mmCIF file of C-alpha atoms in Angstrom:
data_model
loop_
_atom_site.group_PDB
_atom_site.id
_atom_site.type_symbol
_atom_site.label_atom_id
_atom_site.label_comp_id
_atom_site.label_asym_id
_atom_site.label_seq_id
_atom_site.Cartn_x
_atom_site.Cartn_y
_atom_site.Cartn_z
ATOM 1 C CA UNK B 189 -0.149 -0.016 0.098
ATOM 2 C CA UNK B 190 2.888 2.290 0.861
ATOM 3 C CA UNK B 191 4.569 1.775 -2.497
ATOM 4 C CA UNK B 192 1.440 2.479 -4.288
ATOM 5 C CA UNK B 193 0.739 5.804 -2.435
ATOM 6 C CA UNK B 194 4.461 6.785 -2.782
ATOM 7 C CA UNK B 195 3.936 6.354 -6.735
ATOM 8 C CA UNK B 196 3.999 9.792 -8.613
ATOM 9 C CA UNK B 197 0.906 10.372 -10.647
ATOM 10 C CA UNK B 198 1.270 9.874 -14.190
ATOM 11 C CA UNK B 199 0.726 12.912 -16.906
ATOM 12 C CA UNK B 200 -2.530 11.193 -17.992
ATOM 13 C CA UNK B 201 -3.942 11.479 -14.163
ATOM 14 C CA UNK B 202 -3.060 15.043 -13.898
ATOM 15 C CA UNK B 203 -4.732 15.783 -17.235
ATOM 16 C CA UNK B 204 -8.061 14.228 -16.158
ATOM 17 C CA UNK B 205 -7.707 15.931 -12.435
ATOM 18 C CA UNK B 206 -6.742 19.136 -13.884
ATOM 19 C CA UNK B 207 -10.445 20.196 -14.641
ATOM 20 C CA UNK B 208 -11.780 19.412 -11.107
ATOM 21 C CA UNK B 209 -8.910 21.301 -9.794
ATOM 22 C CA UNK B 210 -9.210 24.487 -11.978
ATOM 23 C CA UNK B 211 -12.840 24.590 -10.519
ATOM 24 C CA UNK B 212 -11.923 24.221 -7.163
ATOM 25 C CA UNK B 213 -9.649 27.054 -7.229
ATOM 26 C CA UNK B 214 -12.411 29.021 -8.930
ATOM 27 C CA UNK B 215 -15.073 28.383 -6.606
ATOM 28 C CA UNK B 216 -14.805 32.012 -5.353
ATOM 29 C CA UNK B 217 -13.161 33.900 -8.214
ATOM 30 C CA UNK B 218 -15.148 32.783 -11.173
ATOM 31 C CA UNK B 219 -17.146 35.181 -13.065
ATOM 32 C CA UNK B 220 -20.595 35.691 -14.364
ATOM 33 C CA UNK B 221 -20.592 33.711 -17.371
ATOM 34 C CA UNK B 222 -17.638 30.924 -16.095
ATOM 35 C CA UNK B 223 -20.400 30.386 -12.912
ATOM 36 C CA UNK B 224 -23.464 29.918 -15.538
ATOM 37 C CA UNK B 225 -21.407 27.577 -17.476
ATOM 38 C CA UNK B 226 -20.478 25.684 -14.420
ATOM 39 C CA UNK B 227 -24.245 25.652 -13.442
ATOM 40 C CA UNK B 228 -25.274 24.276 -16.717
ATOM 41 C CA UNK B 229 -22.867 21.440 -16.893
ATOM 42 C CA UNK B 230 -23.798 19.976 -13.344
ATOM 43 C CA UNK B 231 -27.508 20.175 -14.505
ATOM 44 C CA UNK B 232 -26.376 18.301 -17.319
ATOM 45 C CA UNK B 233 -24.632 15.864 -15.315
ATOM 46 C CA UNK B 234 -27.215 15.364 -12.711
ATOM 47 C CA UNK B 235 -29.982 14.731 -15.353
ATOM 48 C CA UNK B 236 -27.829 12.224 -17.244
ATOM 49 C CA UNK B 237 -27.412 10.656 -13.536
ATOM 50 C CA UNK B 238 -30.987 10.969 -13.142
ATOM 51 C CA UNK B 239 -31.994 9.020 -16.106
ATOM 52 C CA UNK B 240 -29.864 6.189 -15.138
ATOM 53 C CA UNK B 241 -31.547 6.539 -11.435
ATOM 54 C CA UNK B 242 -35.022 6.458 -12.724
ATOM 55 C CA UNK B 243 -34.475 3.019 -14.478
ATOM 56 C CA UNK B 244 -32.643 1.492 -11.506
ATOM 57 C CA UNK B 245 -34.305 2.814 -8.115
ATOM 58 C CA UNK B 246 -37.928 1.320 -9.174
ATOM 59 C CA UNK B 247 -36.469 -2.009 -9.684
ATOM 60 C CA UNK B 248 -35.121 -1.456 -5.862
ATOM 61 C CA UNK B 249 -38.591 -0.085 -4.556
ATOM 62 C CA UNK B 250 -37.313 3.526 -4.348
ATOM 63 C CA UNK B 251 -39.110 5.571 -7.209
ATOM 64 C CA UNK B 252 -39.823 7.962 -4.573
ATOM 65 C CA UNK B 253 -36.108 8.389 -4.087
ATOM 66 C CA UNK B 254 -35.123 9.646 -7.573
ATOM 67 C CA UNK B 255 -35.628 13.146 -7.429
ATOM 68 C CA UNK B 256 -34.414 13.508 -4.125
ATOM 69 C CA UNK B 257 -31.233 11.939 -5.003
ATOM 70 C CA UNK B 258 -30.672 13.793 -7.908
ATOM 71 C CA UNK B 259 -31.849 17.002 -6.257
ATOM 72 C CA UNK B 260 -28.978 16.450 -3.377
ATOM 73 C CA UNK B 261 -26.599 15.499 -5.889
ATOM 74 C CA UNK B 262 -26.832 18.373 -7.761
ATOM 75 C CA UNK B 263 -26.331 20.626 -4.671
ATOM 76 C CA UNK B 264 -23.592 19.229 -3.205
ATOM 77 C CA UNK B 265 -21.910 19.164 -6.590
ATOM 78 C CA UNK B 266 -22.730 22.614 -7.860
ATOM 79 C CA UNK B 267 -23.078 24.147 -4.558
ATOM 80 C CA UNK B 268 -19.450 22.936 -3.607
ATOM 81 C CA UNK B 269 -17.985 24.246 -7.227
ATOM 82 C CA UNK B 270 -19.946 27.686 -7.153
ATOM 83 C CA UNK B 271 -19.331 28.074 -3.206
ATOM 84 C CA UNK B 272 -23.118 28.843 -2.667
ATOM 85 C CA UNK B 273 -24.750 27.201 0.178
ATOM 86 C CA UNK B 274 -28.272 27.672 2.161
ATOM 87 C CA UNK B 275 -29.020 27.627 5.921
ATOM 88 C CA UNK B 276 -32.983 26.150 6.275
ATOM 89 C CA UNK B 277 -35.034 27.064 9.128
ATOM 90 C CA UNK B 278 -37.965 24.518 9.695
ATOM 91 C CA UNK B 279 -36.522 21.526 8.161
ATOM 92 C CA UNK B 280 -38.689 19.405 10.160
ATOM 93 C CA UNK B 281 -41.892 20.444 8.274
ATOM 94 C CA UNK B 282 -40.199 18.916 5.023
ATOM 95 C CA UNK B 283 -40.472 15.071 6.813
ATOM 96 C CA UNK B 284 -42.502 12.766 4.394
ATOM 97 C CA UNK B 285 -43.564 10.717 7.197
ATOM 98 C CA UNK B 286 -46.354 13.471 7.957
ATOM 99 C CA UNK B 287 -47.779 12.345 4.863
ATOM 100 C CA UNK B 288 -48.412 14.003 1.198
ATOM 101 C CA UNK B 289 -48.888 17.729 0.884
ATOM 102 C CA UNK B 290 -48.300 20.425 -1.974
ATOM 103 C CA UNK B 291 -44.960 22.512 -1.589
ATOM 104 C CA UNK B 292 -45.347 25.940 -2.829
ATOM 105 C CA UNK B 293 -42.276 27.939 -3.331
ATOM 106 C CA UNK B 294 -41.583 31.611 -4.647
ATOM 107 C CA UNK B 295 -39.576 31.742 -8.278
ATOM 108 C CA UNK B 296 -36.703 34.410 -8.780
ATOM 109 C CA UNK B 297 -34.295 33.024 -11.201
ATOM 110 C CA UNK B 298 -32.729 30.038 -13.223
ATOM 111 C CA UNK B 299 -30.591 29.496 -9.980
ATOM 112 C CA UNK B 300 -33.880 28.560 -7.823
ATOM 113 C CA UNK B 301 -32.795 24.924 -9.010
ATOM 114 C CA UNK B 302 -30.011 24.922 -6.776
ATOM 115 C CA UNK B 303 -31.740 26.417 -3.771
ATOM 116 C CA UNK B 304 -34.618 24.032 -4.290
ATOM 117 C CA UNK B 305 -32.089 21.157 -4.763
ATOM 118 C CA UNK B 306 -31.005 21.859 -1.010
ATOM 119 C CA UNK B 307 -34.602 21.184 0.309
ATOM 120 C CA UNK B 308 -36.291 18.902 -1.764
ATOM 121 C CA UNK B 309 -38.161 16.234 -0.114
ATOM 122 C CA UNK B 310 -38.168 12.246 -0.601
ATOM 123 C CA UNK B 311 -41.274 11.008 -2.553
ATOM 124 C CA UNK B 312 -42.164 14.238 -4.161
ATOM 125 C CA UNK B 313 -42.773 15.150 -7.776
ATOM 126 C CA UNK B 314 -42.185 18.042 -9.741
ATOM 127 C CA UNK B 315 -44.628 20.378 -11.508
ATOM 128 C CA UNK B 316 -43.003 21.988 -14.835
ATOM 129 C CA UNK B 317 -44.113 23.575 -17.713
ATOM 130 C CA UNK B 318 -44.472 21.377 -21.035
ATOM 131 C CA UNK B 319 -41.900 22.437 -23.033
ATOM 132 C CA UNK B 320 -39.051 21.348 -20.604
ATOM 133 C CA UNK B 321 -40.096 17.896 -21.517
ATOM 134 C CA UNK B 322 -38.370 18.484 -24.676
ATOM 135 C CA UNK B 323 -35.242 19.424 -23.257
ATOM 136 C CA UNK B 324 -32.248 16.465 -24.293
ATOM 137 C CA UNK B 325 -31.585 14.928 -20.816
ATOM 138 C CA UNK B 326 -33.430 17.187 -18.591
ATOM 139 C CA UNK B 327 -36.540 16.201 -20.172
ATOM 140 C CA UNK B 328 -35.698 12.695 -20.700
ATOM 141 C CA UNK B 329 -35.100 12.563 -16.742
ATOM 142 C CA UNK B 330 -37.921 14.351 -15.614
ATOM 143 C CA UNK B 331 -40.365 12.124 -17.967
ATOM 144 C CA UNK B 332 -38.774 8.871 -16.463
ATOM 145 C CA UNK B 333 -39.180 10.452 -13.083
ATOM 146 C CA UNK B 334 -42.844 11.170 -13.203
ATOM 147 C CA UNK B 335 -42.939 14.968 -13.510
ATOM 148 C CA UNK B 336 -46.095 16.768 -14.091
ATOM 149 C CA UNK B 337 -45.972 18.759 -17.278
ATOM 150 C CA UNK B 338 -48.759 21.521 -17.620
ATOM 151 C CA UNK B 339 -49.675 23.458 -20.900
ATOM 152 C CA UNK B 340 -49.961 26.972 -19.336
ATOM 153 C CA UNK B 341 -51.352 27.959 -23.101
ATOM 154 C CA UNK B 342 -54.033 25.019 -23.070
ATOM 155 C CA UNK B 343 -56.430 25.926 -20.063
ATOM 156 C CA UNK B 344 -58.645 22.606 -20.569
ATOM 157 C CA UNK B 345 -54.972 20.408 -20.641
ATOM 158 C CA UNK B 346 -53.716 21.978 -17.270
ATOM 159 C CA UNK B 347 -56.716 21.561 -15.365
ATOM 160 C CA UNK B 348 -56.944 17.789 -16.576
ATOM 161 C CA UNK B 349 -53.488 17.279 -15.664
ATOM 162 C CA UNK B 350 -53.849 19.183 -12.214
ATOM 163 C CA UNK B 351 -56.648 16.869 -11.640
ATOM 164 C CA UNK B 352 -54.868 13.993 -12.220
ATOM 165 C CA UNK B 353 -51.962 14.956 -10.334
ATOM 166 C CA UNK B 354 -54.581 15.631 -7.084
ATOM 167 C CA UNK B 355 -55.369 11.638 -7.535
ATOM 168 C CA UNK B 356 -51.945 10.574 -7.860
ATOM 169 C CA UNK B 357 -51.154 12.218 -4.534
ATOM 170 C CA UNK B 358 -53.211 9.800 -2.742
ATOM 171 C CA UNK B 359 -52.702 6.913 -5.192
ATOM 172 C CA UNK B 360 -48.857 7.068 -5.380
ATOM 173 C CA UNK B 361 -48.688 8.454 -1.876
ATOM 174 C CA UNK B 362 -46.311 11.022 -3.257
ATOM 175 C CA UNK B 363 -46.210 15.110 -2.631
ATOM 176 C CA UNK B 364 -46.005 17.903 -5.416
ATOM 177 C CA UNK B 365 -43.824 20.843 -5.734
ATOM 178 C CA UNK B 366 -44.831 23.861 -7.699
ATOM 179 C CA UNK B 367 -43.989 27.592 -8.140
ATOM 180 C CA UNK B 368 -47.373 29.137 -7.774
ATOM 181 C CA UNK B 369 -45.971 32.862 -9.506
ATOM 182 C CA UNK B 370 -45.805 30.778 -12.879
ATOM 183 C CA UNK B 371 -42.860 32.900 -13.776
ATOM 184 C CA UNK B 372 -39.459 34.285 -12.562
ATOM 185 C CA UNK B 373 -40.751 37.316 -10.202
ATOM 186 C CA UNK B 374 -38.869 40.628 -9.686
ATOM 187 C CA UNK B 375 -34.990 40.080 -8.476
ATOM 188 C CA UNK B 376 -34.914 43.526 -7.505
ATOM 189 C CA UNK B 377 -37.609 43.918 -5.060
ATOM 190 C CA UNK B 378 -38.493 41.938 -2.252
ATOM 191 C CA UNK B 379 -41.819 41.047 -3.467
ATOM 192 C CA UNK B 380 -43.476 37.856 -5.002
ATOM 193 C CA UNK B 381 -46.167 37.905 -8.282
ATOM 194 C CA UNK B 382 -49.502 37.500 -7.467
ATOM 195 C CA UNK B 383 -50.252 33.182 -7.594
ATOM 196 C CA UNK B 384 -51.885 31.279 -9.922
ATOM 197 C CA UNK B 385 -54.476 28.991 -8.766
ATOM 198 C CA UNK B 386 -53.326 25.537 -9.818
ATOM 199 C CA UNK B 387 -51.295 24.536 -7.226
ATOM 200 C CA UNK B 388 -54.201 25.431 -4.312
ATOM 201 C CA UNK B 389 -56.811 23.713 -6.483
ATOM 202 C CA UNK B 390 -54.755 20.514 -6.772
ATOM 203 C CA UNK B 391 -54.174 20.695 -2.622
ATOM 204 C CA UNK B 392 -58.023 21.428 -1.883
ATOM 205 C CA UNK B 393 -58.626 18.605 -4.609
ATOM 206 C CA UNK B 394 -56.492 16.146 -2.451
ATOM 207 C CA UNK B 395 -57.670 17.195 0.758
ATOM 208 C CA UNK B 396 -53.471 17.524 1.543
ATOM 209 C CA UNK B 397 -51.804 20.585 3.715
ATOM 210 C CA UNK B 398 -49.992 23.216 1.735
ATOM 211 C CA UNK B 399 -46.367 23.856 2.946
ATOM 212 C CA UNK B 400 -44.622 27.226 1.879
ATOM 213 C CA UNK B 401 -41.280 26.898 1.076
ATOM 214 C CA UNK B 402 -39.543 30.805 0.903
ATOM 215 C CA UNK B 403 -36.347 31.678 -0.928
ATOM 216 C CA UNK B 404 -34.670 34.682 0.456
ATOM 217 C CA UNK B 405 -34.039 37.472 -2.284
ATOM 218 C CA UNK B 406 -30.766 36.226 -3.468
ATOM 219 C CA UNK B 407 -29.992 39.270 -6.301
ATOM 220 C CA UNK B 408 -26.834 40.048 -3.912
ATOM 221 C CA UNK B 409 -25.562 36.916 -5.455
ATOM 222 C CA UNK B 410 -27.155 36.367 -8.883
ATOM 223 C CA UNK B 411 -28.662 39.022 -11.185
ATOM 224 C CA UNK B 412 -28.791 37.888 -14.936
ATOM 225 C CA UNK B 413 -29.255 41.604 -16.071
ATOM 226 C CA UNK B 414 -26.753 42.898 -13.642
ATOM 227 C CA UNK B 415 -24.297 40.517 -14.798
ATOM 228 C CA UNK B 416 -23.567 39.293 -11.130
ATOM 229 C CA UNK B 417 -22.884 36.255 -9.957
ATOM 230 C CA UNK B 418 -20.596 35.568 -7.329
ATOM 231 C CA UNK B 419 -20.743 33.010 -3.967
ATOM 232 C CA UNK B 420 -22.413 33.248 -0.646
ATOM 233 C CA UNK B 421 -25.172 31.694 1.477
ATOM 234 C CA UNK B 422 -28.563 31.876 0.957
ATOM 235 C CA UNK B 423 -31.580 31.650 3.677
ATOM 236 C CA UNK B 424 -34.753 29.406 3.543
ATOM 237 C CA UNK B 425 -37.566 29.292 5.266
ATOM 238 C CA UNK B 426 -40.285 26.634 5.652
ATOM 239 C CA UNK B 427 -43.546 27.575 6.938
ATOM 240 C CA UNK B 428 -45.569 25.376 8.838
ATOM 241 C CA UNK B 429 -48.395 23.407 7.084
ATOM 242 C CA UNK B 430 -51.727 25.163 6.094
ATOM 243 C CA UNK B 431 -54.412 22.605 6.102
ATOM 244 C CA UNK B 432 -56.936 22.502 3.332
ATOM 245 C CA UNK B 433 -59.721 20.049 5.084
ATOM 246 C CA UNK B 434 -62.795 22.123 4.993
ATOM 247 C CA UNK B 435 -62.183 24.426 2.097
ATOM 248 C CA UNK B 436 -64.461 23.933 -0.903
ATOM 249 C CA UNK B 437 -63.341 23.805 -4.329
ATOM 250 C CA UNK B 438 -65.176 27.264 -5.365
ATOM 251 C CA UNK B 439 -63.173 30.151 -6.733
ATOM 252 C CA UNK B 440 -63.926 32.720 -4.007
ATOM 253 C CA UNK B 441 -62.494 29.788 -1.317
ATOM 254 C CA UNK B 442 -59.359 29.144 -3.272
ATOM 255 C CA UNK B 443 -58.570 32.746 -4.064
ATOM 256 C CA UNK B 444 -58.878 33.215 0.089
ATOM 257 C CA UNK B 445 -56.552 30.213 0.670
ATOM 258 C CA UNK B 446 -54.132 31.572 -2.357
ATOM 259 C CA UNK B 447 -53.948 34.870 -1.149
ATOM 260 C CA UNK B 448 -53.478 34.121 2.712
ATOM 261 C CA UNK B 449 -50.645 31.454 1.739
ATOM 262 C CA UNK B 450 -49.072 34.366 -0.308
ATOM 263 C CA UNK B 451 -49.334 36.984 2.503
ATOM 264 C CA UNK B 452 -47.470 34.556 4.756
ATOM 265 C CA UNK B 453 -44.755 34.175 2.888
ATOM 266 C CA UNK B 454 -44.479 37.657 1.726
ATOM 267 C CA UNK B 455 -43.791 38.040 5.441
ATOM 268 C CA UNK B 456 -41.182 35.748 5.597
ATOM 269 C CA UNK B 457 -39.377 36.877 2.545
ATOM 270 C CA UNK B 458 -39.140 40.527 3.778
ATOM 271 C CA UNK B 459 -37.894 38.902 7.217
ATOM 272 C CA UNK B 460 -35.015 36.568 5.939
ATOM 273 C CA UNK B 461 -34.022 38.432 2.702
ATOM 274 C CA UNK B 462 -30.933 41.151 2.763
ATOM 275 C CA UNK B 463 -31.504 44.654 1.846
ATOM 276 C CA UNK B 464 -31.550 45.083 -2.125
ATOM 277 C CA UNK B 465 -28.600 46.032 -4.053
ATOM 278 C CA UNK B 466 -29.172 49.365 -5.932
ATOM 279 C CA UNK B 467 -30.010 49.265 -9.523
ATOM 280 C CA UNK B 468 -26.678 50.850 -11.436
ATOM 281 C CA UNK B 469 -28.881 51.743 -14.417
#
């Protein structure tokens, strides 16, 4: 063993290790484009791994671990290479032993995927826009992991898929993760867009609690318009479950539920977010 450890590394070994060494050296120094490339490469790596995991884990009776395993892998890999971490409050509310739930999270940018990966629960599916289904690797992985694709341009199709998801919550004993804003919010403001109602109809139809997850405003770390992408720590707060038992499916009742959840999340967002950086424009 001592003889093996004392052997000098070959040139081929050094060349194979060079990209990793370079990435680790640059984890606190890389600029916007370099860090964006690293993030994209990490997504590609974990999506490819996810395709394999989606084929193997069901054979082991662990289908509910697919998204969780890929998410944690992405957070560990990309977080290490970009020197970005999260501090999470309220982790106890993510315990899948409490049963299925509808998780709703605020949406700021493409970097949300990294923050989401740090808290993504087991036994949970993702709701995504239909276009992602056609992305190489990422789309293949999401199809195999039973993601729910909604066609926002076709309301009847979206409603049908949401109703099926509500049935699957109980039939498959799985939770669902959504971004109720529907699109990316305002990174320069500590605010959220109005919520779309799909997540709340789904929770009411399934009679499962809604668990809000609030990611602090992180435009001090990432802002695509300002070409800012640096390292740092992001706070995440998981709020207590909000029950839906007794809430009827009327538009007025769902509106009240949606507004209540949004109000709770907005209070938390303003409490945990750093002061915004003034725009240079």
